[in-house]
Tab-separated table of C-alpha atoms in Angstrom:
chain	number	residue	atom	x	y	z
A	1	UNK	CA	90.020	118.819	137.213
A	2	UNK	CA	87.199	119.999	134.532
A	3	UNK	CA	88.178	118.577	131.241
A	4	UNK	CA	86.659	119.714	127.793
A	5	UNK	CA	83.157	119.623	126.830
A	6	UNK	CA	82.111	117.893	123.927
A	7	UNK	CA	78.353	118.451	122.906
A	8	UNK	CA	75.666	115.772	123.301
A	9	UNK	CA	76.695	114.489	119.731
A	10	UNK	CA	80.074	114.301	120.337
A	11	UNK	CA	80.337	112.649	122.795
A	12	UNK	CA	77.664	109.274	121.373
A	13	UNK	CA	79.588	108.520	118.954
A	14	UNK	CA	81.698	105.904	118.640
A	15	UNK	CA	86.038	106.355	117.933
A	16	UNK	CA	86.770	105.270	114.123
A	17	UNK	CA	87.465	105.831	110.131
A	18	UNK	CA	85.583	105.323	107.656
A	19	UNK	CA	88.360	103.173	105.644
A	20	UNK	CA	92.671	101.959	107.496
A	21	UNK	CA	95.170	102.933	105.480
A	22	UNK	CA	97.207	100.800	104.396
A	23	UNK	CA	100.108	102.510	105.749
A	24	UNK	CA	98.523	101.372	109.580
A	25	UNK	CA	98.652	97.857	108.319
A	26	UNK	CA	101.999	97.923	107.717
A	27	UNK	CA	101.870	99.226	111.294
A	28	UNK	CA	100.120	97.025	112.264
A	29	UNK	CA	102.035	93.513	110.647
A	30	UNK	CA	105.818	94.777	111.360
A	31	UNK	CA	106.701	95.403	107.023
A	32	UNK	CA	105.602	96.678	103.960
A	33	UNK	CA	103.144	95.876	101.773
A	34	UNK	CA	105.561	93.943	98.357
A	35	UNK	CA	102.084	95.320	96.712
A	36	UNK	CA	99.210	97.635	96.645
A	37	UNK	CA	96.702	96.739	95.762
A	38	UNK	CA	93.097	97.819	98.042
A	39	UNK	CA	92.634	101.428	98.054
A	40	UNK	CA	91.409	102.348	94.130
A	41	UNK	CA	94.892	104.193	93.324
A	42	UNK	CA	96.654	104.320	90.538
A	43	UNK	CA	99.876	103.451	90.703
A	44	UNK	CA	100.646	104.645	87.425
A	45	UNK	CA	101.252	107.822	89.426
A	46	UNK	CA	99.898	111.836	87.767
A	47	UNK	CA	100.650	113.700	84.442
A	48	UNK	CA	104.877	114.430	83.859
A	49	UNK	CA	103.624	117.409	83.217
A	50	UNK	CA	101.403	117.428	86.853
A	51	UNK	CA	104.689	116.196	88.973
A	52	UNK	CA	106.572	118.565	86.550
A	53	UNK	CA	104.243	122.027	87.807
A	54	UNK	CA	103.870	120.924	91.347
A	55	UNK	CA	107.706	121.064	91.703
A	56	UNK	CA	106.991	124.371	90.541
A	57	UNK	CA	105.423	125.852	93.100
A	58	UNK	CA	106.510	124.316	95.370
A	59	UNK	CA	109.335	126.901	95.973
A	60	UNK	CA	106.224	129.472	96.795
A	61	UNK	CA	104.083	126.766	99.103
A	62	UNK	CA	104.946	129.396	101.846
A	63	UNK	CA	101.690	131.365	100.077
A	64	UNK	CA	98.865	130.657	100.600
A	65	UNK	CA	96.653	128.772	98.075
A	66	UNK	CA	94.127	130.975	95.691
A	67	UNK	CA	90.619	130.644	98.575
A	68	UNK	CA	88.604	130.939	94.902
A	69	UNK	CA	91.109	128.279	93.308
A	70	UNK	CA	89.730	130.274	90.346
A	71	UNK	CA	92.019	129.833	87.555
A	72	UNK	CA	91.468	125.865	88.265
A	73	UNK	CA	87.581	126.383	88.083
A	74	UNK	CA	87.901	128.123	84.770
A	75	UNK	CA	90.180	125.655	83.504
A	76	UNK	CA	87.014	123.132	83.983
A	77	UNK	CA	84.282	125.238	83.131
A	78	UNK	CA	86.232	124.862	79.746
A	79	UNK	CA	86.508	120.786	79.937
A	80	UNK	CA	83.004	120.171	80.916
A	81	UNK	CA	81.374	123.255	78.925
A	82	UNK	CA	79.049	124.478	82.440
A	83	UNK	CA	79.640	128.126	83.703
A	84	UNK	CA	82.368	128.858	86.941
A	85	UNK	CA	80.313	129.407	89.003
A	86	UNK	CA	78.451	125.951	88.721
A	87	UNK	CA	82.022	123.974	90.246
A	88	UNK	CA	82.979	124.031	93.092
A	89	UNK	CA	86.342	122.998	93.686
A	90	UNK	CA	87.648	120.652	97.822
A	91	UNK	CA	89.420	118.281	99.725
A	92	UNK	CA	88.627	115.803	97.505
A	93	UNK	CA	85.290	114.071	97.159
A	94	UNK	CA	85.382	113.216	100.904
A	95	UNK	CA	86.432	116.790	101.723
A	96	UNK	CA	83.032	118.013	99.407
A	97	UNK	CA	80.620	115.181	101.250
A	98	UNK	CA	81.889	116.934	104.499
A	99	UNK	CA	80.830	119.570	103.137
A	100	UNK	CA	77.209	118.928	102.092
A	101	UNK	CA	76.641	117.091	105.059
A	102	UNK	CA	77.667	120.183	107.438
A	103	UNK	CA	74.865	122.200	104.419
A	104	UNK	CA	72.055	120.111	104.633
A	105	UNK	CA	72.189	117.935	108.138
A	106	UNK	CA	70.783	118.432	111.289
A	107	UNK	CA	69.817	115.761	114.618
A	108	UNK	CA	67.205	113.297	113.109
A	109	UNK	CA	67.731	114.535	109.753
A	110	UNK	CA	67.378	111.978	106.629
A	111	UNK	CA	70.094	110.680	104.311
A	112	UNK	CA	69.784	107.490	101.888
A	113	UNK	CA	72.120	105.622	100.073
A	114	UNK	CA	72.703	102.121	99.616
A	115	UNK	CA	74.170	99.002	102.503
A	116	UNK	CA	77.909	99.381	101.296
A	117	UNK	CA	77.984	101.717	99.419
A	118	UNK	CA	81.128	104.109	100.165
A	119	UNK	CA	80.898	104.656	103.694
A	120	UNK	CA	82.186	108.355	104.353
A	121	UNK	CA	79.484	109.700	102.946
A	122	UNK	CA	77.507	108.242	106.718
A	123	UNK	CA	80.352	108.645	108.659
A	124	UNK	CA	79.521	113.187	107.354
A	125	UNK	CA	76.112	112.348	108.204
A	126	UNK	CA	76.261	110.687	111.463
A	127	UNK	CA	78.847	112.996	112.074
A	128	UNK	CA	76.068	115.933	112.060
A	129	UNK	CA	73.592	113.349	114.156
A	130	UNK	CA	71.727	112.148	110.876
A	131	UNK	CA	69.932	109.231	110.577
A	132	UNK	CA	70.735	106.934	107.469
A	133	UNK	CA	67.854	105.232	105.946
A	134	UNK	CA	70.119	102.274	103.918
A	135	UNK	CA	68.924	99.747	100.900
A	136	UNK	CA	70.290	96.780	100.063
A	137	UNK	CA	72.102	96.521	96.070
A	138	UNK	CA	69.369	94.376	94.155
A	139	UNK	CA	72.036	92.229	91.283
A	140	UNK	CA	75.828	93.137	92.368
A	141	UNK	CA	73.749	97.286	91.452
A	142	UNK	CA	72.796	99.803	93.249
A	143	UNK	CA	69.043	100.650	92.920
A	144	UNK	CA	68.338	103.949	91.721
A	145	UNK	CA	64.506	103.046	91.896
A	146	UNK	CA	64.339	102.351	95.835
A	147	UNK	CA	66.496	105.391	96.562
A	148	UNK	CA	64.402	108.201	94.893
A	149	UNK	CA	61.264	106.450	96.794
A	150	UNK	CA	62.542	105.828	100.115
A	151	UNK	CA	64.363	109.667	100.211
A	152	UNK	CA	59.841	110.471	99.192
A	153	UNK	CA	58.944	108.096	101.430
A	154	UNK	CA	61.368	109.265	104.498
A	155	UNK	CA	61.544	112.768	103.409
A	156	UNK	CA	65.664	112.907	102.478
A	157	UNK	CA	67.888	115.675	102.906
A	158	UNK	CA	70.344	114.142	101.229
A	159	UNK	CA	70.894	111.214	98.925
A	160	UNK	CA	73.814	109.243	98.274
A	161	UNK	CA	74.143	107.706	94.357
A	162	UNK	CA	77.543	106.644	93.110
A	163	UNK	CA	77.384	105.779	88.870
A	164	UNK	CA	80.117	103.663	88.164
A	165	UNK	CA	79.799	102.057	91.788
A	166	UNK	CA	82.282	101.496	94.624
A	167	UNK	CA	83.019	98.348	95.595
A	168	UNK	CA	80.669	96.318	93.152
A	169	UNK	CA	82.449	98.745	90.158
A	170	UNK	CA	79.064	98.114	88.705
A	171	UNK	CA	77.426	101.282	86.459
A	172	UNK	CA	73.923	102.448	84.747
A	173	UNK	CA	73.040	103.273	81.912
A	174	UNK	CA	72.272	107.088	80.834
A	175	UNK	CA	68.643	106.985	80.714
A	176	UNK	CA	68.887	105.422	84.238
A	177	UNK	CA	70.801	107.682	85.695
A	178	UNK	CA	68.554	110.779	84.211
A	179	UNK	CA	64.989	109.198	85.799
A	180	UNK	CA	67.382	108.786	89.371
A	181	UNK	CA	67.714	112.800	88.445
A	182	UNK	CA	63.693	113.360	87.554
A	183	UNK	CA	62.450	111.331	90.475
A	184	UNK	CA	64.263	111.891	92.948
A	185	UNK	CA	62.098	114.604	95.691
A	186	UNK	CA	62.693	118.227	94.606
A	187	UNK	CA	63.482	119.253	98.310
A	188	UNK	CA	66.187	116.632	98.473
A	189	UNK	CA	69.810	117.141	96.663
A	190	UNK	CA	71.369	114.032	95.069
A	191	UNK	CA	74.587	113.986	94.819
A	192	UNK	CA	75.125	111.570	92.284
A	193	UNK	CA	79.160	110.384	92.640
A	194	UNK	CA	81.580	110.032	89.526
A	195	UNK	CA	85.057	109.716	90.553
A	196	UNK	CA	85.252	106.425	88.425
A	197	UNK	CA	83.768	107.577	85.587
A	198	UNK	CA	87.255	108.761	83.520
A	199	UNK	CA	86.703	104.590	83.512
A	200	UNK	CA	83.099	104.390	82.162
A	201	UNK	CA	82.031	103.069	78.985
A	202	UNK	CA	80.433	105.733	77.035
A	203	UNK	CA	76.410	106.171	78.035
A	204	UNK	CA	77.280	106.189	81.739
A	205	UNK	CA	77.271	109.601	82.875
A	206	UNK	CA	73.911	112.162	81.415
A	207	UNK	CA	74.692	114.827	80.256
A	208	UNK	CA	75.979	118.382	83.132
A	209	UNK	CA	72.500	120.131	83.444
A	210	UNK	CA	73.422	122.857	85.834
A	211	UNK	CA	69.811	123.874	85.692
A	212	UNK	CA	68.777	121.383	88.257
A	213	UNK	CA	68.515	122.771	91.831
A	214	UNK	CA	69.008	119.637	93.673
A	215	UNK	CA	71.432	118.032	91.673
A	216	UNK	CA	74.818	118.184	93.017
A	217	UNK	CA	77.350	116.098	90.752
A	218	UNK	CA	81.221	114.707	91.684
A	219	UNK	CA	84.190	113.994	90.436
A	220	UNK	CA	87.467	113.840	91.444
A	221	UNK	CA	91.706	114.189	90.770
A	222	UNK	CA	92.572	110.927	92.555
A	223	UNK	CA	91.487	108.691	89.998
A	224	UNK	CA	92.117	108.676	86.315
A	225	UNK	CA	94.294	111.392	86.888
A	226	UNK	CA	96.666	109.296	89.437
A	227	UNK	CA	96.614	112.787	91.786
A	228	UNK	CA	95.105	110.817	96.176
A	229	UNK	CA	97.621	112.741	97.731
A	230	UNK	CA	96.703	115.942	96.779
A	231	UNK	CA	92.888	115.984	97.434
A	232	UNK	CA	91.334	117.448	94.475
A	233	UNK	CA	87.880	117.111	93.841
A	234	UNK	CA	85.219	119.463	92.540
A	235	UNK	CA	81.321	119.513	92.503
A	236	UNK	CA	78.998	120.188	89.450
A	237	UNK	CA	75.077	122.189	90.179
A	238	UNK	CA	72.941	124.351	89.645
A	239	UNK	CA	74.783	128.153	91.022
A	240	UNK	CA	72.595	128.664	94.110
A	241	UNK	CA	73.159	125.029	95.566
A	242	UNK	CA	77.495	125.521	94.559
A	243	UNK	CA	77.012	129.368	96.542
A	244	UNK	CA	76.138	128.286	99.588
A	245	UNK	CA	78.645	126.199	99.909
A	246	UNK	CA	80.506	129.766	100.262
A	247	UNK	CA	78.427	129.691	104.124
A	248	UNK	CA	80.671	126.848	104.984
A	249	UNK	CA	83.652	125.556	103.313
A	250	UNK	CA	87.822	126.230	104.340
A	251	UNK	CA	88.570	129.048	102.224
A	252	UNK	CA	91.812	127.523	102.406
A	253	UNK	CA	91.382	124.662	102.266
A	254	UNK	CA	93.223	124.083	99.054
A	255	UNK	CA	97.078	124.293	98.993
A	256	UNK	CA	98.338	125.919	96.006
A	257	UNK	CA	100.753	122.852	95.263
A	258	UNK	CA	97.313	121.146	94.085
A	259	UNK	CA	95.785	123.402	92.331
A	260	UNK	CA	98.514	124.150	90.010
A	261	UNK	CA	99.637	119.787	89.837
A	262	UNK	CA	95.591	120.059	88.954
A	263	UNK	CA	95.374	122.211	86.089
A	264	UNK	CA	97.510	120.296	84.571
A	265	UNK	CA	96.841	117.853	84.923
A	266	UNK	CA	93.480	118.149	83.028
A	267	UNK	CA	95.553	119.545	79.731
A	268	UNK	CA	97.712	116.269	79.150
A	269	UNK	CA	94.924	114.379	77.238
A	270	UNK	CA	97.432	112.336	76.174
A	271	UNK	CA	98.748	111.298	79.670
A	272	UNK	CA	94.943	111.118	81.119
A	273	UNK	CA	94.576	108.125	77.439
A	274	UNK	CA	97.312	106.475	78.196
A	275	UNK	CA	95.604	105.912	81.822
A	276	UNK	CA	92.686	105.056	80.728
A	277	UNK	CA	94.191	102.070	78.202
A	278	UNK	CA	96.603	100.880	81.122
A	279	UNK	CA	93.067	99.865	84.035
A	280	UNK	CA	91.309	98.338	80.992
A	281	UNK	CA	94.183	96.055	80.565
A	282	UNK	CA	94.441	95.778	83.994
A	283	UNK	CA	91.140	94.712	84.284
A	284	UNK	CA	91.447	91.982	81.706
A	285	UNK	CA	94.300	90.210	83.415
A	286	UNK	CA	92.793	90.453	86.889
A	287	UNK	CA	90.014	89.203	85.356
A	288	UNK	CA	91.605	86.664	84.189
A	289	UNK	CA	93.879	85.903	87.248
A	290	UNK	CA	90.199	84.768	88.894
A	291	UNK	CA	88.775	83.010	86.607
A	292	UNK	CA	92.662	80.786	86.707
A	293	UNK	CA	91.607	79.830	90.679
A	294	UNK	CA	88.175	79.361	90.321
A	295	UNK	CA	86.703	83.154	90.890
A	296	UNK	CA	84.461	85.066	89.563
A	297	UNK	CA	85.483	88.850	88.313
A	298	UNK	CA	82.142	91.483	87.937
A	299	UNK	CA	81.879	93.664	84.844
A	300	UNK	CA	84.103	96.589	86.072
A	301	UNK	CA	83.322	100.673	84.844
A	302	UNK	CA	86.372	101.788	87.403
A	303	UNK	CA	90.354	100.893	88.284
A	304	UNK	CA	90.006	97.849	90.043
A	305	UNK	CA	87.875	94.409	89.571
A	306	UNK	CA	85.459	92.673	92.264
A	307	UNK	CA	85.788	88.790	92.713
A	308	UNK	CA	83.499	87.147	93.848
A	309	UNK	CA	84.886	84.360	96.235
A	310	UNK	CA	82.181	81.815	95.886
A	311	UNK	CA	81.252	81.177	99.089
A	312	UNK	CA	80.393	83.692	102.061
A	313	UNK	CA	82.561	86.493	104.305
A	314	UNK	CA	84.190	84.130	106.499
A	315	UNK	CA	85.784	82.744	103.255
A	316	UNK	CA	86.428	86.701	101.690
A	317	UNK	CA	88.006	87.753	105.367
A	318	UNK	CA	89.915	84.588	105.670
A	319	UNK	CA	91.578	85.694	101.512
A	320	UNK	CA	91.998	88.972	102.339
A	321	UNK	CA	94.715	88.750	105.862
A	322	UNK	CA	95.905	85.891	103.590
A	323	UNK	CA	96.965	88.363	101.028
A	324	UNK	CA	98.038	91.185	103.895
A	325	UNK	CA	100.267	88.684	105.026
A	326	UNK	CA	101.338	87.719	101.618
A	327	UNK	CA	102.010	91.215	101.879
A	328	UNK	CA	100.078	91.664	99.243
A	329	UNK	CA	97.310	94.733	100.240
A	330	UNK	CA	93.651	94.367	99.032
A	331	UNK	CA	90.361	95.172	100.658
A	332	UNK	CA	86.532	94.026	100.674
A	333	UNK	CA	84.911	96.468	101.858
A	334	UNK	CA	81.348	94.902	101.953
A	335	UNK	CA	78.555	94.197	102.999
A	336	UNK	CA	76.084	90.882	102.872
A	337	UNK	CA	75.927	89.929	100.415
A	338	UNK	CA	78.875	91.152	99.204
A	339	UNK	CA	80.804	90.163	101.103
A	340	UNK	CA	81.037	87.087	99.480
A	341	UNK	CA	83.346	89.296	97.260
A	342	UNK	CA	87.129	91.168	97.543
A	343	UNK	CA	87.947	94.332	95.562
A	344	UNK	CA	91.463	94.479	93.663
A	345	UNK	CA	92.535	97.784	92.558
A	346	UNK	CA	94.415	98.097	88.858
A	347	UNK	CA	98.274	97.749	88.886
A	348	UNK	CA	101.082	97.569	86.871
A	349	UNK	CA	102.690	94.330	84.998
A	350	UNK	CA	104.640	93.560	87.837
A	351	UNK	CA	102.277	94.349	90.375
A	352	UNK	CA	99.708	91.720	88.994
A	353	UNK	CA	102.124	89.309	89.048
A	354	UNK	CA	102.742	89.291	92.376
A	355	UNK	CA	99.047	89.287	92.872
A	356	UNK	CA	98.553	86.468	91.030
A	357	UNK	CA	101.263	84.252	92.996
A	358	UNK	CA	100.137	84.928	96.297
A	359	UNK	CA	96.378	84.528	94.862
A	360	UNK	CA	96.304	80.642	95.365
A	361	UNK	CA	98.251	80.085	98.286
A	362	UNK	CA	95.691	82.879	99.676
A	363	UNK	CA	92.564	80.627	98.665
A	364	UNK	CA	95.143	77.742	100.484
A	365	UNK	CA	95.055	79.217	102.904
A	366	UNK	CA	91.687	81.026	103.239
A	367	UNK	CA	89.955	77.723	102.180
A	368	UNK	CA	91.701	75.747	105.733
A	369	UNK	CA	91.104	78.249	108.604
A	370	UNK	CA	86.987	78.556	106.879
A	371	UNK	CA	87.200	75.186	106.853
A	372	UNK	CA	84.037	73.326	108.629
């Protein structure tokens, strides 16, 4: 009996996911995690005003969400000082990356990124038949000069660059990013992922300029606003570029509960400032824990700290495995040479106390496992 007729492209792809979720790991280990510090979520949660707005909107969830995302776009436009037609709202940055790949990538088209950078971009590019050109990090930073040069050399249709960066937590200053924007070829769309920009120091992000025709700056409510599960992201760009998404986006992809929550969260500046303060404190504590155990924390402009375990990927993987066995969820989403590191998300005092107790045991177990 004949079966489904997949496209040749789909038949050629492996079944994969960019990240193995903590829930899948909990099922595999047969027990829940004691502490969840691996996915860069905000354990501090969303604004109470956002929670209240979502609770109120829940009774109307029988209605579709506004397919234009009008109210949220208007509010974001006021907040950012741009026109509403320069903003796209979508199902998190992950969803918008998928739409962007669909707009620009066909079989054989080239996209440039950093080797070890956010893997969901790679997932979407490959899913539409694109070819990835990956460049190494330089001094634990994405290399903007190399990205622009490779985009020009390969005639890339897309280039991905995160500032601040995940997974290293590093960042570049405004002048460096502006040079990247200026140097990218005019027929290459630069995706500037700014998911962590609310945690970065002043002078990290250039002023918004929606006259640049080939620049998409992506931001999210998943990190500083504590709404990762609501899936609300947005892109800022030239009106013509933003308008093109209407050809292919899922117009009913946003639900009204998420729309209401994001609108209320954006309005609660006091909550955002409190989260930023707690993240700063948690970063300092995680860095102290790393140093207390002979590890080297990398400077971070995000809501996580990457720490160098001082050897190679085998040791770092063993440390992560030992922590997971101990009920502490962390990750090491790196490639060589970054795979010498593990990544720990910011948490509450109680979360970090659990991590501080577990890390020495994990290091001891890891060194025993990797002993020559």
